[in-house]
Coordinates of C-alpha atoms in Angstrom, one line a residue:
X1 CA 103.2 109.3 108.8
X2 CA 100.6 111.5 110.7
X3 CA 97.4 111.3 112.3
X4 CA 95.1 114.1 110.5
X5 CA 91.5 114.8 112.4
X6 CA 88.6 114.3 109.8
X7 CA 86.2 116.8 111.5
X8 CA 88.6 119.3 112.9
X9 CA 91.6 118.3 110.2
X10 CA 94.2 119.1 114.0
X11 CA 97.2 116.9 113.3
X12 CA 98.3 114.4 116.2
X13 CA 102.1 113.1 117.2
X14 CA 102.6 109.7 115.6
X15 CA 104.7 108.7 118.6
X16 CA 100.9 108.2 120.4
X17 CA 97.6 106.7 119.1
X18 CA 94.1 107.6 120.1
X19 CA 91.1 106.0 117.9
X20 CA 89.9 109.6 118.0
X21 CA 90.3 113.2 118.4
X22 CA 89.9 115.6 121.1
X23 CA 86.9 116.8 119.4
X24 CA 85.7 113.5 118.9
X25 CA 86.2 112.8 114.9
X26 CA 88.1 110.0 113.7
X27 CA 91.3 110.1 112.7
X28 CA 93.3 109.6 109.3
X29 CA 96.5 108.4 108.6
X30 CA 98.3 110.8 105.8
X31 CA 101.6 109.2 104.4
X32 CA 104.6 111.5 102.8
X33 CA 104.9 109.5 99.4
X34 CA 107.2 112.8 97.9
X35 CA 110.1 111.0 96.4
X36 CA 108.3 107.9 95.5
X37 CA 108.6 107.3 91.5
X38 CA 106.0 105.4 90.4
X39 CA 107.8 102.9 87.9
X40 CA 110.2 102.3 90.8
X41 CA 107.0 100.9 92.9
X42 CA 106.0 98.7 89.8
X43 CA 109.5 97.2 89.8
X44 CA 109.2 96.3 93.1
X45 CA 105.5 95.3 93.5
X46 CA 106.2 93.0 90.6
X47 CA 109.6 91.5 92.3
X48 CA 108.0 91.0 95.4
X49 CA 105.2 88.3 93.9
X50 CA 108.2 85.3 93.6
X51 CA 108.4 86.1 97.7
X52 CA 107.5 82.9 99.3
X53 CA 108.0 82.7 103.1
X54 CA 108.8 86.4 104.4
X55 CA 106.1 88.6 105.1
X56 CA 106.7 90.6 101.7
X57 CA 104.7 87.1 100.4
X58 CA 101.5 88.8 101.5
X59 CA 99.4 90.7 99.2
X60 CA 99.1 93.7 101.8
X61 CA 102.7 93.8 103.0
X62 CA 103.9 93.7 99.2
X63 CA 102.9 97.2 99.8
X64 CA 104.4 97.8 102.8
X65 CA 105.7 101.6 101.4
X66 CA 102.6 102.6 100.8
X67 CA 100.6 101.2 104.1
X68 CA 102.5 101.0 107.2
X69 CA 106.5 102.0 105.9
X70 CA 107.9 102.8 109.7
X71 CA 107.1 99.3 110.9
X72 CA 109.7 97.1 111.5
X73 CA 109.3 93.9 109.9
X74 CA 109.6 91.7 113.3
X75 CA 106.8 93.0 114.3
X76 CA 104.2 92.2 111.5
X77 CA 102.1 89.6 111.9
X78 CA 100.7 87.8 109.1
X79 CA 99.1 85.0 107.3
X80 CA 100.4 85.9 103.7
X81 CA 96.7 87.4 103.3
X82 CA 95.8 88.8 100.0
X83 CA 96.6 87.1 96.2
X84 CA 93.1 86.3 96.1
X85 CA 91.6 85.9 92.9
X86 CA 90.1 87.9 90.0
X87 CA 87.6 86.6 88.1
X88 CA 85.4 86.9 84.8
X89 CA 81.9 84.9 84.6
X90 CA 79.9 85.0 82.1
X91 CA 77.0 83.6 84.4
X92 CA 77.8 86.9 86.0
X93 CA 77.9 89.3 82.7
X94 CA 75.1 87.7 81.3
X95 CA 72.9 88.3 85.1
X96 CA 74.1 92.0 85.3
X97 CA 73.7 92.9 81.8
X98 CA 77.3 94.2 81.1
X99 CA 79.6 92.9 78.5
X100 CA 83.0 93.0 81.0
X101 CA 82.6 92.8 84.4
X102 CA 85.1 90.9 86.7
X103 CA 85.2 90.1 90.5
X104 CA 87.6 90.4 93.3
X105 CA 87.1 87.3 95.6
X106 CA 88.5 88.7 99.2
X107 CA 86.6 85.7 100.1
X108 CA 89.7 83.8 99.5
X109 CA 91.2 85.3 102.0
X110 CA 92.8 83.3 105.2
X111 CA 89.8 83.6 107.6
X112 CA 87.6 83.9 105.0
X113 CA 86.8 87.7 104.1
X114 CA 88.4 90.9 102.9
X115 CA 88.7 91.8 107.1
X116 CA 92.4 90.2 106.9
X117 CA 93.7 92.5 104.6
X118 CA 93.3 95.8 107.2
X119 CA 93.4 93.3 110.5
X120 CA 96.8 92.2 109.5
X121 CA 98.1 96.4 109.5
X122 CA 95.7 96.4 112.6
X123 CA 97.2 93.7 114.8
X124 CA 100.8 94.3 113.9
X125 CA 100.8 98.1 114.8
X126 CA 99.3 96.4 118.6
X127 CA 102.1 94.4 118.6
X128 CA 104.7 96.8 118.2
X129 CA 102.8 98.8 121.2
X130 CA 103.3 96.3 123.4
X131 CA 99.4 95.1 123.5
X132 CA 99.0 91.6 124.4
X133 CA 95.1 92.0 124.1
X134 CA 92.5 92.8 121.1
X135 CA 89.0 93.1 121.0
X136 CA 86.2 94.3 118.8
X137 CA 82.5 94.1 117.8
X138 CA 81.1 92.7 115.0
X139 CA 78.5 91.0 113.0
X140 CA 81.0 88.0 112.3
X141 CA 83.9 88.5 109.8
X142 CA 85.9 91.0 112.1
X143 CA 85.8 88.7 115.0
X144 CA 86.9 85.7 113.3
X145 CA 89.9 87.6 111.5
X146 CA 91.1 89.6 114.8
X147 CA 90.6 86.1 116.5
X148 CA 92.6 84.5 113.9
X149 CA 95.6 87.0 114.0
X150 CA 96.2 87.6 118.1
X151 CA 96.3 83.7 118.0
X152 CA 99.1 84.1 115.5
X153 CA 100.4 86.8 117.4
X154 CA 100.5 84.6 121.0
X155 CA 97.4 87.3 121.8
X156 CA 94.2 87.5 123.6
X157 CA 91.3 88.1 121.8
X158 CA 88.0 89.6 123.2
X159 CA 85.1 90.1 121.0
X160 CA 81.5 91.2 121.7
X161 CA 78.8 90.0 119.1
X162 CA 75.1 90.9 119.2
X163 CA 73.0 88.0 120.3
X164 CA 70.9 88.3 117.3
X165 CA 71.0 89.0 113.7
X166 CA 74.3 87.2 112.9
X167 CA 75.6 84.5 111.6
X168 CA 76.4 81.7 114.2
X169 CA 79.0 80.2 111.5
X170 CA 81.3 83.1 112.0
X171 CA 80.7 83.0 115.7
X172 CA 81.6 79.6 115.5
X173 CA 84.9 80.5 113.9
X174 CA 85.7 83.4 115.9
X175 CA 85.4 80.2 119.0
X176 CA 87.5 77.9 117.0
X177 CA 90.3 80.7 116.9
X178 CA 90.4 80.8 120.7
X179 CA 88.6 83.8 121.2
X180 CA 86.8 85.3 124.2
X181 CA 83.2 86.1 122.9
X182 CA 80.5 87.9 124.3
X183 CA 77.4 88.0 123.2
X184 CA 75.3 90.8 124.1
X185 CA 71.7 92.4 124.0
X186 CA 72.0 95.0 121.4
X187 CA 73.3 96.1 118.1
X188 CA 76.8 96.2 116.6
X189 CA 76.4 100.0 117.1
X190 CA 76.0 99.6 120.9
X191 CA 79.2 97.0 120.9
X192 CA 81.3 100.2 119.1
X193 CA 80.2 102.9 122.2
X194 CA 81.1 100.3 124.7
X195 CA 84.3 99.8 123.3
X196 CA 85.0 103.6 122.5
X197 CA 84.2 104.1 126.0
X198 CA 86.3 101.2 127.7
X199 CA 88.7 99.8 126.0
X200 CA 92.0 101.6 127.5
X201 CA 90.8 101.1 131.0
X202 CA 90.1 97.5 130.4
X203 CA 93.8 97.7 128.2
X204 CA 92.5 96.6 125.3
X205 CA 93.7 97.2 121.5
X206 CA 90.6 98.3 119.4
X207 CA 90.4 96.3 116.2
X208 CA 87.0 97.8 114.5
X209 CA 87.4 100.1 111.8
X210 CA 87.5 103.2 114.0
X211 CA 91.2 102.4 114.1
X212 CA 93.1 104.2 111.1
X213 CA 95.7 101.2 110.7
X214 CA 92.6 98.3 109.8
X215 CA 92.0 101.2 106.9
X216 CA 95.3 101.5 105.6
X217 CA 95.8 97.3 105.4
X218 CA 92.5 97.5 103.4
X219 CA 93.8 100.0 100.8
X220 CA 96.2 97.1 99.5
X221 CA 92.8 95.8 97.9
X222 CA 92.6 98.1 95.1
X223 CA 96.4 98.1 95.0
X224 CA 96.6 94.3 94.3
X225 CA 93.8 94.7 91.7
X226 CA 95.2 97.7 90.0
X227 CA 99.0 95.2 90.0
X228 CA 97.0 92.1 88.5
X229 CA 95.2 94.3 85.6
X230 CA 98.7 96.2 84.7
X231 CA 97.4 99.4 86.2
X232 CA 94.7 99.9 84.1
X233 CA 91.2 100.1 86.2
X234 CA 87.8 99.3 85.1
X235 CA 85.2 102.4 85.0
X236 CA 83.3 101.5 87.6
X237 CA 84.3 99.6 91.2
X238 CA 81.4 98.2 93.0
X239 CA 81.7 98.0 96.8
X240 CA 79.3 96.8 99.4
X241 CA 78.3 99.2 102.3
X242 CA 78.2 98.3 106.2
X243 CA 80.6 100.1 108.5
X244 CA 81.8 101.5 105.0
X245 CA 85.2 100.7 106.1
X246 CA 86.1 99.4 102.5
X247 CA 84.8 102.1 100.7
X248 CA 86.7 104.5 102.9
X249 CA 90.0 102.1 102.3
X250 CA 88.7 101.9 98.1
X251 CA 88.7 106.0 98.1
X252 CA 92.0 106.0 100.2
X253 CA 93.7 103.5 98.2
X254 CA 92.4 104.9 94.2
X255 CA 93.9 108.5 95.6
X256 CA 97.3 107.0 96.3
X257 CA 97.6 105.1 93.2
X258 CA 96.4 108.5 91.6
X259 CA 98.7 110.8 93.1
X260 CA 101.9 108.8 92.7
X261 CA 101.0 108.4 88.8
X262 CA 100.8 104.5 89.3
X263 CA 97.2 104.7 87.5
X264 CA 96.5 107.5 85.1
X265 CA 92.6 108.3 85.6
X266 CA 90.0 107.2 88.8
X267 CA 87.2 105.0 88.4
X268 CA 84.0 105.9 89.7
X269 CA 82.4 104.1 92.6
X270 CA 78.9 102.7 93.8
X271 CA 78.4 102.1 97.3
X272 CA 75.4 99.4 97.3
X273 CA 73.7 98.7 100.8
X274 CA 70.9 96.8 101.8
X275 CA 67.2 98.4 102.2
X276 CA 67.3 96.9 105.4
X277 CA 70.3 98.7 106.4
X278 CA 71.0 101.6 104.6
X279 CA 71.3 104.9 106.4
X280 CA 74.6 106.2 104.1
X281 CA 72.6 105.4 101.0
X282 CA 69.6 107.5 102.7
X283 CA 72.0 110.5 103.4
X284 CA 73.5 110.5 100.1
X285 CA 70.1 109.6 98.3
X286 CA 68.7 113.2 100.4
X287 CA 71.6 114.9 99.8
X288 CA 71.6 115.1 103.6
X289 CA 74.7 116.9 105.1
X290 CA 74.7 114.2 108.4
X291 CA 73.8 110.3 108.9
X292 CA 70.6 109.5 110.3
X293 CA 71.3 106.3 112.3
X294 CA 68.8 103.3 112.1
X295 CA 68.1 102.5 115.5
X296 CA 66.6 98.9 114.5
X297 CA 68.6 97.7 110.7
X298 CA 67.5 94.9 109.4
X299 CA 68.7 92.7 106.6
X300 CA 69.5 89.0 106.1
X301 CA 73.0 89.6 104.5
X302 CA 74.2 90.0 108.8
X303 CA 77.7 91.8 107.2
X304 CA 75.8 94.8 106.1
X305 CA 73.1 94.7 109.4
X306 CA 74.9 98.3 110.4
X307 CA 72.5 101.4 111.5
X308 CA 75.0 103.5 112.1
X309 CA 78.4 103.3 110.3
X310 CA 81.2 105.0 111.8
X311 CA 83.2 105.8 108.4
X312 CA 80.5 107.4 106.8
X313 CA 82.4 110.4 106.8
X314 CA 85.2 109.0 105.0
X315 CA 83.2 107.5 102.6
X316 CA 81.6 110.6 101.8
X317 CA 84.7 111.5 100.9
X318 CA 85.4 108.5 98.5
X319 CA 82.0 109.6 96.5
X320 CA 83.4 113.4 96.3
X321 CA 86.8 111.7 94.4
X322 CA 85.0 110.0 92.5
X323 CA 82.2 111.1 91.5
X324 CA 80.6 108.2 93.3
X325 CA 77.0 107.0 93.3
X326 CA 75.1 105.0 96.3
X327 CA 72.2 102.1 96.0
X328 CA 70.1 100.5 97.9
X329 CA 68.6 96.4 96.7
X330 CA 66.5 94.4 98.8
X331 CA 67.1 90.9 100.4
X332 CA 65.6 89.1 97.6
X333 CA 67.8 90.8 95.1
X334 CA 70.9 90.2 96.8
X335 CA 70.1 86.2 97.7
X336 CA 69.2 86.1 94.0
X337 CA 72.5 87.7 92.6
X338 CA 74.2 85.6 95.3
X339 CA 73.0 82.5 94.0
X340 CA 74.2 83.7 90.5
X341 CA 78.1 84.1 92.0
X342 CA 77.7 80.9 93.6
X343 CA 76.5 78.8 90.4
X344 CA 79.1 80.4 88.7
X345 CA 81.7 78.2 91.0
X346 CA 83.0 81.7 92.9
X347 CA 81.0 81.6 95.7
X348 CA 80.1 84.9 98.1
X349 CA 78.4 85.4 101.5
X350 CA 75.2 87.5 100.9
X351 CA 76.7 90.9 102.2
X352 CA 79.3 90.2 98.9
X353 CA 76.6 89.4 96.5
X354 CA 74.6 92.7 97.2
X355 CA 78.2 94.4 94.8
X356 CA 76.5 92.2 91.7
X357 CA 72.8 92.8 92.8
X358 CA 73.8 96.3 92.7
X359 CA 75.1 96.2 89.3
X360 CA 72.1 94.9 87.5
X361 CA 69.8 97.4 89.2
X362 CA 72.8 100.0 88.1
X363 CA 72.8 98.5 84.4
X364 CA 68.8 98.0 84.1
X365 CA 68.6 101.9 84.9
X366 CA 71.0 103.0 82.7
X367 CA 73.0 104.3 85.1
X368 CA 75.9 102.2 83.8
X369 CA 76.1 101.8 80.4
X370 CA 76.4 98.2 79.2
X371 CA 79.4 98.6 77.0
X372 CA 80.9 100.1 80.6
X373 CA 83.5 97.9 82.6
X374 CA 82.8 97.0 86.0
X375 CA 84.2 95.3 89.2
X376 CA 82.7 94.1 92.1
X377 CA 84.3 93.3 95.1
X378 CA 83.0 89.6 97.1
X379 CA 83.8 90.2 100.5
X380 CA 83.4 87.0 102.3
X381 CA 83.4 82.8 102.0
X382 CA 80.0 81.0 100.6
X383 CA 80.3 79.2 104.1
X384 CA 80.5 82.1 106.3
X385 CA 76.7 81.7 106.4
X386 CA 75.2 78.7 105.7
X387 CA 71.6 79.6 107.4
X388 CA 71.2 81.8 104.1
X389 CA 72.1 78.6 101.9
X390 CA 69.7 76.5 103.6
X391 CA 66.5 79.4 103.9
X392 CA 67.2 80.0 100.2
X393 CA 67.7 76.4 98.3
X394 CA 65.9 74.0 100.8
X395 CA 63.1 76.2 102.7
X396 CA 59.6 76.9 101.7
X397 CA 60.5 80.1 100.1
X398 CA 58.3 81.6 97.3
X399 CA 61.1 84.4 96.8
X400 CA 63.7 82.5 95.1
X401 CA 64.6 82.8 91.0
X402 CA 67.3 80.2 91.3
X403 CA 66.7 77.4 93.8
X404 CA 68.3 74.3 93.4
X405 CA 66.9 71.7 95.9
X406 CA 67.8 68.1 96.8
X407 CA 66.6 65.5 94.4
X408 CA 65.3 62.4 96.2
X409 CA 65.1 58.9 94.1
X410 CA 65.5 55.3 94.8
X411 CA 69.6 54.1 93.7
X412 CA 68.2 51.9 90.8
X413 CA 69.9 52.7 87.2
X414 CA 66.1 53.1 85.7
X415 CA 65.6 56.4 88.5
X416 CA 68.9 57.0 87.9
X417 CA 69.1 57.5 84.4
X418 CA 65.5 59.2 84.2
X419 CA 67.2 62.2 86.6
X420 CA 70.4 62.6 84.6
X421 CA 69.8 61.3 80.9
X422 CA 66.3 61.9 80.7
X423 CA 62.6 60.5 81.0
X424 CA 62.5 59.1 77.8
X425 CA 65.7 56.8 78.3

């Protein structure tokens, strides 16, 4: 394992870590998988999924070769993360438009969201560096999983959220966990610069996607996916876009499976953000060679509420491999398509549901072809944000295609039975 810079490409000594170069560009971690056989990996993928009770029982350390090898198994910290679901709808096909589409619910994940599967890599290379505290910022789900894990870990956890703009559910997680929260005037953007700035004088372990290891955890996602379809990918993978750390951990994951012959051809990708939000898309869209920022996003899914990502650079690099695309949907759309993944008995937070929003606007263009196969990855829990729920079912809202309000009716069996059997009974 070595530390590769992204901007300069220098290589640093694996016996220290640093978040980021002497020039100032993040770091990536670059594995030596020469004399790795593929089928080998299969075999033992597959004999690792009757593990019950040692940390090979979770669906990131299952591939422990391919994420963190040198780490000694005392020191990972887990909660046997991963083994979430995959999932066809035909609510969903028949919304989007495509014959075979199937979704990746991370949402099942112990905290809640797809954040477990790199904090888990994250917190138990700390740990095996002697940190006793963690910290990062966030919009929600990254505070709740680092909180989650250093309480696991016997850790402190220290997190700073902006004071507006997120959801208070996850804040009220991130609490339950035993975390230190601060809340702060500013944006998630600001929380990253302070942390960049301070953390090692403060002697605190950075847990934000700035850190290579919450990447590598995070590739296990299209590993697990690739294992439960017998390592045969759909065409397209649809990933949602804040601090684009899944996309970079998508492009860095389909390249490993690629280049150790476990899959035999790439998918393409499509980064989807929200209008509100969506400075990569932007870029991309003006075939820009740098990231504008935006000083003031704005969007109700709070996961993707990120001006200025600090992966972009990575993902770039995730479009270049696979010939990736970028979109943009508004709030509406992604409530609406939200709605559809929660009728459908899956569930998502918004920030997940903008992945299927994405996908119809994708399909209606032509862009995707509707004999194509897609998946979309669901990032977080339906109750990771209840405030959306409640604005979008049981608020005045003109904007809704698929509200499903409270029925109010007196307990007799004659209102009764008009409500369920109809008003003729």
């Amino acid at each position: 394992m070595k530390f590769i810079c992204i901007d300069c490409g220098k290589e640093l000594s694996s016996s220290e870590f640093f978040y980021h170069c002497t020039c100032g560009g993040l770091l990536d971690i670059v594995h030596d998988f020469r004399g790795y056989d593929a089928e080998y990996l299969k075999r033992l993928f597959k004999e690792r999924l009757s593990e019950r009770m040692t940390p090979y029982a979770s669906g990131v350390w299952r591939y422990k070769e391919l994420i963190f090898p040198e780490l000694s198994d005392e020191h990972i910290v887990t909660k046997y993360e991963g083994n979430t679901g995959l999932y066809a709808s035909e609510l969903i096909e028949k919304y989007t438009g495509l014959k075979r589409v199937s979704v990746k619910a991370q949402s099942e994940n112990p905290s809640g969201s797809f954040k477990d599967n790199g904090m888990t890599v994250a917190v138990s290379h700390g740990k095996s560096l002697g940190y006793e505290k963690f910290t990062c910022t966030s919009t929600g789900n990254t505070s709740s999983s680092l909180a989650m894990y250093a309480s696991i870990a016997n850790a402190n956890s220290y997190v700073f959220v902006p004071d507006k703009d997120i959801s208070m559910n996850k804040v009220l997680q991130t609490l339950a966990y035993g975390a230190n929260v601060f809340s702060f005037s500013g944006t998630y953007d600001d929380g990253i610069q302070f942390l960049e700035k301070h953390s090692n004088e403060l002697g605190l372990y950075v847990c934000n996607s700035i850190n290579p290891f919450r990447i590598e955890g995070q590739k296990s996602i299209i590993y697990e996916i690739a294992q439960y379809l017998d390592w045969e990918l759909p065409e397209w993978i649809i990933v949602p876009g804040g601090a684009l750390s899944n996309a970079t951990a998508l492009g860095k994951g389909l390249y490993d499976l690629y280049s150790l012959g476990l899959i035999n051809k790439l998918p393409r990708v499509a980064i989807v953000q929200a209008k509100g939000a969506s400075p990569f898309h932007k870029m991309v869209n003006e075939d820009k060679k740098e990231l504008t920022p935006e000083p003031f996003p704005k969007t109700r899914a709070s996961a993707l509420n990120i001006g200025n990502p600090p992966n972009w650079k990575k993902a770039l690099q995730t479009l270049k491999q696979t010939a990736g695309i970028t979109i943009s949907v508004t709030d509406e759309e992604i409530l609406d398509a939200k709605a559809i993944v929660d009728q459908s008995g899956i569930g998502c937070e918004p920030a997940s549901a903008a992945t299927i929003a994405g996908l119809r606007h994708l399909v209606s263009k032509q862009i995707i072809d509707k004999e194509e196969s897609a998946l979309c990855i669901l990032t977080g829990n339906l109750l990771k944000d209840t405030d959306n729920l409640r604005y979008y079912h049981l608020e005045n809202n003109p904007c809704t295609s698929f509200k499903n309000t409270i029925q109010y009716s007196n307990l007799t069996l004659y209102n009764i039975s008009k409500k369920i059997i109809g008003e003729n009974t």
